[in-house]
Structures are given as structure tokens and as C-alpha cells.
Short mmCIF file of C-alpha atoms and ligand atoms in Angstrom, two decimals:
data_model
loop_
_atom_site.label_atom_id
_atom_site.label_comp_id
_atom_site.label_asym_id
_atom_site.label_seq_id
_atom_site.Cartn_x
_atom_site.Cartn_y
_atom_site.Cartn_z
CA MET J 1 -0.20 0.38 -0.21
CA THR J 2 0.98 3.36 -0.95
CA TRP J 3 0.40 6.40 1.27
CA SER J 4 1.26 10.03 -0.28
CA ASP J 5 -0.30 13.14 1.15
CA ILE J 6 -3.97 12.39 2.03
CA LEU J 7 -6.50 15.02 3.01
CA LEU J 8 -8.59 13.90 5.94
CA PRO J 9 -11.84 15.85 6.43
CA SER J 10 -13.31 16.33 10.29
CA ARG J 11 -16.79 15.70 11.33
CA GLU J 12 -18.67 17.21 13.67
CA VAL J 13 -19.34 15.38 16.73
CA PRO J 14 -21.79 16.36 19.06
CA LEU J 15 -20.39 15.26 22.98
CA GLY J 16 -23.97 15.78 24.66
CA GLY J 17 -24.04 16.52 28.41
CA VAL J 18 -25.55 19.40 30.05
CA ARG J 19 -24.43 22.25 27.22
CA GLY J 20 -24.12 20.31 24.01
CA VAL J 21 -20.66 20.93 23.14
CA THR J 22 -20.10 19.87 19.48
CA VAL J 23 -16.38 19.03 18.35
CA HIS J 24 -14.62 18.58 15.09
CA ARG J 25 -12.89 15.12 14.95
CA THR J 26 -10.25 14.31 12.63
CA LEU J 27 -8.76 11.21 14.05
CA PRO J 28 -9.64 8.37 14.34
CA HIS J 29 -10.52 8.14 10.50
CA ARG J 30 -12.35 5.17 9.05
CA ASP J 31 -9.26 4.36 7.04
CA LEU J 32 -6.63 5.91 9.18
CA PRO J 33 -6.88 4.79 13.45
CA THR J 34 -3.33 6.29 14.05
CA VAL J 35 -1.04 8.64 13.23
CA GLY J 36 2.22 7.76 14.99
CA ALA J 37 0.60 6.53 18.69
CA TRP J 38 -1.70 9.57 18.02
CA CYS J 39 -5.13 7.98 17.90
CA PHE J 40 -7.84 10.92 18.61
CA VAL J 41 -7.71 14.61 17.49
CA ASP J 42 -10.75 16.73 18.92
CA TYR J 43 -11.08 20.38 18.02
CA PHE J 44 -13.47 22.40 19.98
CA GLY J 45 -14.25 26.29 19.96
CA PRO J 46 -13.67 29.12 20.10
CA SER J 47 -17.34 28.76 22.10
CA ASN J 48 -19.04 30.15 24.75
CA SER J 49 -21.00 27.15 25.69
CA GLY J 50 -18.20 25.94 28.27
CA MET J 51 -16.93 22.26 29.12
CA SER J 52 -18.33 20.41 32.03
CA VAL J 53 -17.05 17.06 31.91
CA LEU J 54 -18.52 14.96 35.11
CA PRO J 55 -16.10 11.92 36.25
CA HIS J 56 -15.28 9.41 33.44
CA PRO J 57 -12.72 6.59 33.30
CA HIS J 58 -10.06 6.11 30.90
CA THR J 59 -7.74 3.06 30.29
CA GLY J 60 -4.75 2.17 27.50
CA LEU J 61 -4.09 5.82 26.79
CA GLN J 62 -2.57 9.27 27.39
CA THR J 63 -4.97 12.38 27.12
CA VAL J 64 -3.47 15.24 25.97
CA THR J 65 -5.03 18.71 26.88
CA TRP J 66 -4.09 22.03 25.06
CA PRO J 67 -5.95 24.86 25.66
CA LEU J 68 -6.23 27.99 22.73
CA ARG J 69 -8.04 30.21 24.73
CA GLY J 70 -9.75 29.83 28.02
CA GLU J 71 -9.05 27.91 31.23
CA ILE J 72 -9.76 24.28 32.18
CA ARG J 73 -9.71 23.16 35.65
CA HIS J 74 -8.87 19.47 35.95
CA LYS J 75 -9.46 16.84 38.87
CA ASP J 76 -8.73 13.29 39.10
CA ASN J 77 -8.54 10.23 41.05
CA LEU J 78 -4.74 10.79 41.80
CA GLY J 79 -5.80 14.32 43.92
CA SER J 80 -4.70 16.54 41.08
CA ASP J 81 -6.54 19.69 40.90
CA ILE J 82 -5.01 21.78 38.06
CA VAL J 83 -6.07 25.09 36.32
CA LEU J 84 -4.84 24.61 32.79
CA LYS J 85 -4.06 27.99 30.71
CA PRO J 86 -3.23 28.28 26.89
CA GLY J 87 0.34 27.56 26.02
CA GLU J 88 0.28 24.87 28.95
CA LEU J 89 -0.07 21.20 28.72
CA ASN J 90 -1.78 18.46 30.98
CA LEU J 91 -1.14 15.16 30.36
CA MET J 92 -2.73 12.08 31.98
CA THR J 93 -1.22 8.46 31.54
CA SER J 94 -4.24 6.36 32.24
CA GLY J 95 -2.03 3.02 32.19
CA HIS J 96 -4.41 0.36 33.79
CA GLY J 97 -7.32 2.95 34.72
CA VAL J 98 -7.89 6.54 35.64
CA SER J 99 -10.75 8.73 35.98
CA HIS J 100 -11.01 12.69 35.51
CA SER J 101 -13.15 15.68 35.36
CA GLU J 102 -12.67 18.70 33.32
CA PHE J 103 -14.56 22.14 33.25
CA ASP J 104 -14.00 25.64 31.94
CA VAL J 105 -13.19 28.25 33.99
CA ALA J 106 -16.20 30.84 34.39
CA GLY J 107 -15.18 34.12 32.84
CA THR J 108 -12.01 32.98 30.84
CA GLY J 109 -13.58 32.00 27.63
CA PRO J 110 -14.87 31.54 24.93
CA LEU J 111 -12.96 28.35 24.84
CA GLN J 112 -10.97 26.86 22.16
CA GLY J 113 -8.97 24.14 22.08
CA LEU J 114 -7.51 20.69 21.33
CA GLN J 115 -8.12 17.51 23.29
CA LEU J 116 -6.10 14.48 21.88
CA TRP J 117 -5.36 10.64 23.05
CA VAL J 118 -1.93 8.90 22.40
CA ALA J 119 -2.06 5.21 22.68
CA LEU J 120 0.13 3.46 25.09
CA PRO J 121 2.23 0.68 23.88
CA ASP J 122 1.23 -2.86 25.51
CA HIS J 123 4.06 -2.53 28.12
CA ARG J 124 2.84 0.62 29.59
CA ARG J 125 -0.82 0.12 29.22
CA HIS J 126 -0.98 -1.86 32.27
CA GLY J 127 1.12 0.23 34.48
CA PRO J 128 -0.20 2.90 37.07
CA PRO J 129 -1.84 6.07 36.50
CA THR J 130 -0.12 9.66 36.37
CA PHE J 131 -0.60 12.84 35.71
CA GLU J 132 1.71 15.84 34.56
CA ASN J 133 1.08 19.38 34.17
CA HIS J 134 3.73 21.36 32.16
CA VAL J 135 4.11 25.06 31.84
CA ASP J 136 7.33 25.57 30.42
CA LEU J 137 7.81 23.93 26.98
CA PRO J 138 10.33 24.24 24.15
CA VAL J 139 9.85 26.71 21.39
CA ILE J 140 11.77 26.59 17.93
CA GLU J 141 11.62 29.48 15.75
CA ARG J 142 12.36 29.42 11.78
CA ASP J 143 11.77 32.52 9.64
CA ASN J 144 8.07 32.35 9.48
CA LEU J 145 7.30 29.97 11.83
CA ARG J 146 7.19 29.34 15.69
CA ALA J 147 6.63 25.97 17.04
CA THR J 148 5.63 25.26 20.84
CA VAL J 149 6.75 21.45 21.29
CA PHE J 150 4.14 20.04 23.89
CA MET J 151 4.77 16.40 23.26
CA GLY J 152 7.93 14.29 21.86
CA THR J 153 10.70 15.96 19.85
CA LEU J 154 10.90 18.46 16.65
CA GLY J 155 14.56 19.29 15.44
CA THR J 156 16.43 20.01 18.77
CA ALA J 157 13.47 20.63 20.97
CA MET J 158 12.32 17.93 23.43
CA SER J 159 9.15 18.38 25.53
CA PRO J 160 9.70 17.46 29.12
CA ALA J 161 6.21 15.35 28.97
CA THR J 162 6.63 11.32 29.10
CA VAL J 163 5.92 9.85 26.02
CA TYR J 164 6.53 6.08 25.44
CA THR J 165 6.87 5.82 21.89
CA PRO J 166 8.72 8.46 19.42
CA MET J 167 6.69 11.11 18.43
CA VAL J 168 5.94 14.75 17.98
CA GLY J 169 2.90 17.13 18.95
CA ALA J 170 3.28 20.87 18.34
CA GLU J 171 1.33 24.17 17.54
CA LEU J 172 2.74 26.27 14.66
CA SER J 173 2.21 29.53 14.52
CA VAL J 174 2.58 30.94 10.85
CA ARG J 175 3.04 34.27 9.70
CA LYS J 176 2.08 35.18 5.95
CA GLY J 177 4.19 33.67 3.67
CA GLN J 178 6.02 30.65 3.20
CA ALA J 179 7.70 28.39 5.69
CA GLN J 180 9.39 25.20 5.81
CA LEU J 181 9.42 22.89 8.55
CA GLU J 182 12.14 20.07 8.78
CA VAL J 183 10.64 17.08 10.42
CA ASP J 184 11.96 13.13 11.02
CA PRO J 185 11.70 11.08 8.20
CA GLY J 186 11.21 7.90 10.33
CA PHE J 187 7.78 9.73 11.21
CA GLU J 188 4.57 9.98 9.51
CA HIS J 189 2.97 13.45 10.36
CA ALA J 190 -0.59 15.01 10.01
CA VAL J 191 -0.94 18.84 10.15
CA MET J 192 -4.58 20.40 11.19
CA VAL J 193 -5.61 23.68 10.47
CA ILE J 194 -6.81 25.63 13.34
CA ASP J 195 -7.31 29.21 12.04
CA GLY J 196 -6.11 30.90 8.65
CA LYS J 197 -5.59 30.49 4.99
CA VAL J 198 -2.64 27.79 4.18
CA SER J 199 -1.71 25.20 2.01
CA ILE J 200 0.63 22.50 2.87
CA ASN J 201 2.87 20.71 0.37
CA GLY J 202 0.92 22.81 -2.40
CA LEU J 203 -2.66 21.47 -1.23
CA GLY J 204 -5.12 24.00 0.18
CA LEU J 205 -6.75 22.94 3.62
CA ASP J 206 -10.05 24.33 5.11
CA ARG J 207 -10.29 24.94 8.61
CA THR J 208 -10.48 21.70 10.90
CA GLN J 209 -8.99 19.88 7.70
CA MET J 210 -5.79 17.42 8.28
CA LEU J 211 -3.28 16.36 5.61
CA TYR J 212 -1.88 13.02 6.48
CA MET J 213 2.08 12.52 5.30
CA SER J 214 3.43 9.29 5.39
CA PRO J 215 7.12 8.77 6.40
CA GLY J 216 10.03 9.16 4.54
CA ARG J 217 9.56 12.93 4.46
CA THR J 218 12.00 15.55 5.56
CA ARG J 219 10.20 18.70 5.32
CA ILE J 220 6.97 20.00 5.52
CA SER J 221 6.30 23.16 3.33
CA ILE J 222 3.74 25.52 4.42
CA SER J 223 1.97 28.67 2.17
CA ALA J 224 0.29 30.93 4.38
CA ARG J 225 -1.81 33.44 2.91
CA SER J 226 -2.76 35.05 6.26
CA ASP J 227 -1.71 34.31 9.85
CA ALA J 228 -2.30 30.98 10.75
CA ARG J 229 -2.26 28.27 13.50
CA LEU J 230 -1.62 24.61 13.08
CA LEU J 231 -1.42 21.41 15.01
CA LEU J 232 1.21 19.05 14.08
CA ILE J 233 1.17 15.50 15.32
CA GLY J 234 3.61 12.56 14.05
CA GLY J 235 5.39 9.63 15.18
CA GLU J 236 6.80 6.27 14.24
CA PRO J 237 3.90 4.23 12.70
CA PHE J 238 2.14 2.65 15.84
CA ASP J 239 2.05 -1.32 14.76
CA GLU J 240 -0.29 -2.73 17.51
CA GLU J 241 -3.63 -3.40 16.80
CA LEU J 242 -6.34 -1.18 18.96
CA VAL J 243 -9.62 -1.53 19.90
CA MET J 244 -11.43 1.68 20.86
CA TRP J 245 -14.45 2.33 22.08
CA TRP J 246 -16.02 5.04 24.40
CA ASN J 247 -13.41 5.93 26.72
CA PHE J 248 -11.09 2.94 26.43
CA ILE J 249 -8.47 1.81 24.65
CA GLY J 250 -7.83 -2.03 24.81
CA ARG J 251 -6.45 -5.02 22.27
CA THR J 252 -9.48 -7.19 22.33
CA HIS J 253 -13.42 -6.78 22.92
CA GLU J 254 -12.98 -8.51 26.49
CA ASP J 255 -10.43 -5.91 27.19
CA ILE J 256 -12.99 -3.23 26.63
CA ALA J 257 -16.22 -5.33 28.30
CA GLU J 258 -14.11 -5.83 31.58
CA ALA J 259 -13.20 -2.01 31.72
CA ARG J 260 -16.92 -1.03 31.29
CA GLY J 261 -17.89 -3.68 33.90
CA ASP J 262 -15.25 -2.22 36.33
CA TRP J 263 -16.63 1.66 35.68
CA ALA J 264 -20.56 0.34 35.86
CA SER J 265 -19.63 -1.31 39.36
CA ARG J 266 -17.56 1.54 40.26
CA SER J 267 -14.59 -0.61 41.29
CA ASP J 268 -11.36 0.68 42.69
CA ARG J 269 -9.67 0.08 39.42
CA PHE J 270 -10.93 4.00 38.64
CA GLY J 271 -11.22 5.44 42.09
CA THR J 272 -13.12 8.57 42.90
CA VAL J 273 -12.83 12.29 41.86
CA ALA J 274 -13.22 14.48 44.70
CA GLY J 275 -15.70 17.25 44.81
CA HIS J 276 -18.55 16.13 42.95
CA ASP J 277 -21.04 14.59 45.12
CA GLY J 278 -20.84 10.99 43.46
CA GLN J 279 -21.85 12.52 40.27
CA PHE J 280 -20.32 10.97 37.29
CA ILE J 281 -20.86 9.94 33.45
CA PRO J 282 -22.15 6.45 33.20
CA ALA J 283 -21.00 4.12 30.72
CA PRO J 284 -22.95 3.80 27.53
CA GLU J 285 -24.39 0.05 26.59
CA LEU J 286 -21.86 -2.00 24.77
CA PRO J 287 -23.05 -2.78 21.17
CA ARG J 288 -24.42 -6.25 20.70
CA ILE J 289 -21.77 -6.99 18.08
CA ARG J 290 -18.21 -7.80 18.86
CA LEU J 291 -15.72 -4.97 18.89
CA ASN J 292 -12.82 -5.62 16.53
CA PRO J 293 -9.67 -3.25 15.62
CA ARG J 294 -9.53 -0.89 13.26
CA HIS J 295 -6.99 -1.47 9.99
CA ARG J 296 -5.53 1.16 7.95
CA ARG J 297 -7.35 1.02 4.56
CA ALA J 298 -6.10 2.54 0.97
CA VAL J 299 -7.77 5.85 0.60
CA PRO J 300 -7.73 7.79 -2.66
CA THR J 301 -4.24 10.12 -2.53
CA ALA J 302 -5.23 14.30 -2.49
MN1 MN R 401 -11.61 12.07 29.62
#
């Protein structure tokens, strides 16, 4: 299978909840479950409807929260209670099981940001949960471009955040004009437009669209017709099969069914997030069909 540049549209997904937030989701895509170990990309806002996500569980993944506007208060069963501001990173590694809540901080909106997941490799997914908050992240500046590296490595810049597979996650700010970004040819990459009018490698992208690039590329060409902001994700292709359902990542249907059962029975696996008076998001019913891993499929090239 040959993969060259492939344009991935976002789809609007209503997250439900009290205020009915709608997000733009680009990953997982029907034909592309992962880019490196990145397996989930949600972009939201700018919106005044805020964020109110009661305690819910995760397994087998890292949640990466990167606000662009507004502030988010994170609490988890490890006792963390952190107000996150734009330019700062929250990284929660679920390992075997964790639970958390996320709410906007009144008066700091409108809220705009990215919520991303990274799949944990098998040797880490059974380990303990951890939480990290990073306020000091490395920045690379090139002619027209400024990159804040929040996960992994880009050129000489390395984020202090803990990663378990070789990867990059960065916010790119580009001024009107041309920019070249050197990237690791061992990685596959994807770029999503947050705002601005840009072409990547000669291809025009709309807001919230993503361009996938296969490994072997040494640079990404960006042409901006206005000031723009982009999300860059990438990494070594992740070759473990993933079964993803609701907030869980496993390897089999049984992994997911067990995690769901543990959340439904309020088992110690996920602990308790303080300060919510026992409120939480109940797990949806499992589908009647067996959950299977998703595979990459050939898609038309852009
Ligand atoms: Mn979550």
C-alpha cells in the first residue's frame, strides 16, 4: 500500500452533556486509526457553551489537553486539581485505569482548544496512572514559523512530557508567507488547520481539515495567505492493533467489556474524583456486536 499526502476531513460530533458541546474530530478516521501513536484528535470552539465533563474513566491511553483560549480545571482520582491555561499542557497517563473531570473556568472564555489521545504501547498500558502539568515547553523559531513542542521531539526541541513511543506534538504559528519545517523522516505526520488560510505541500486546507503525510518526508512546506495556526502530530507508525470504544483503549473486546464493567460497578480500578458529590458519566451500553480493531485501508490520494 502506498500512502502519499491524504486529506482527512473533520466531522462534527456532538459530545452531549448539559451544554451540548460539538467538536470537530479528525482522528480516528475510518481508514486511518492512528498517526504515530496519536489516535484521537478533537478540536473545539471558540465557544461560549463552555465545558462540563463529569468524572469518567480511561484505560490504555494518554490524554493530552492543549487549550488555545480560556482556562480548564482538571481533577482526577490521583488528587490532581489543576487550572490549565493556553500554552500549558495537561498530560494524563491512564495506564490500567484513571478517572477525571474537566470544567471551563467561568469568566475565562470563550473556550477553544484541542483534546488528543495517545495510545499506550502494550508494556505501559497495564501500568499505574500518572498526571503531569507542564507550563514551560520548548519553542523553535524559524523565519516565519514558531513551534511550541508539547509532546515528543521536533528538531532540537524536546518536550519534558513523558512519552512511550517516538513522536511529536506541536502547535505551529505561521506568519503570512512561506515556511519550511524540517521533520523526522522516520515519522509519519499530520497537520490540521486551526485558523488561517494555508496550503501544505501545495494543497489548500480548510479550517479543521487534516493532511496526512507518510514516513520518508524530511520537510513540510507551508504557504500561508494569512497568519495561521496549525496542529502538527506525528510519530513512528504504531503497529499494535487497537480496540477503541467510548473512553477505553484495549487490544480485545474482552479488555473493553472488563473496563466497562469495572466502571459500572464503581470498582477501585478507577478510584473517585473528589468534589462532584458522587456524580459521574455512566458508561453507555456495549454494542451487541463484537468490537474489533480498526485497520488502515487504502484511500484515494489527494
Ligand atoms: Mn477524558
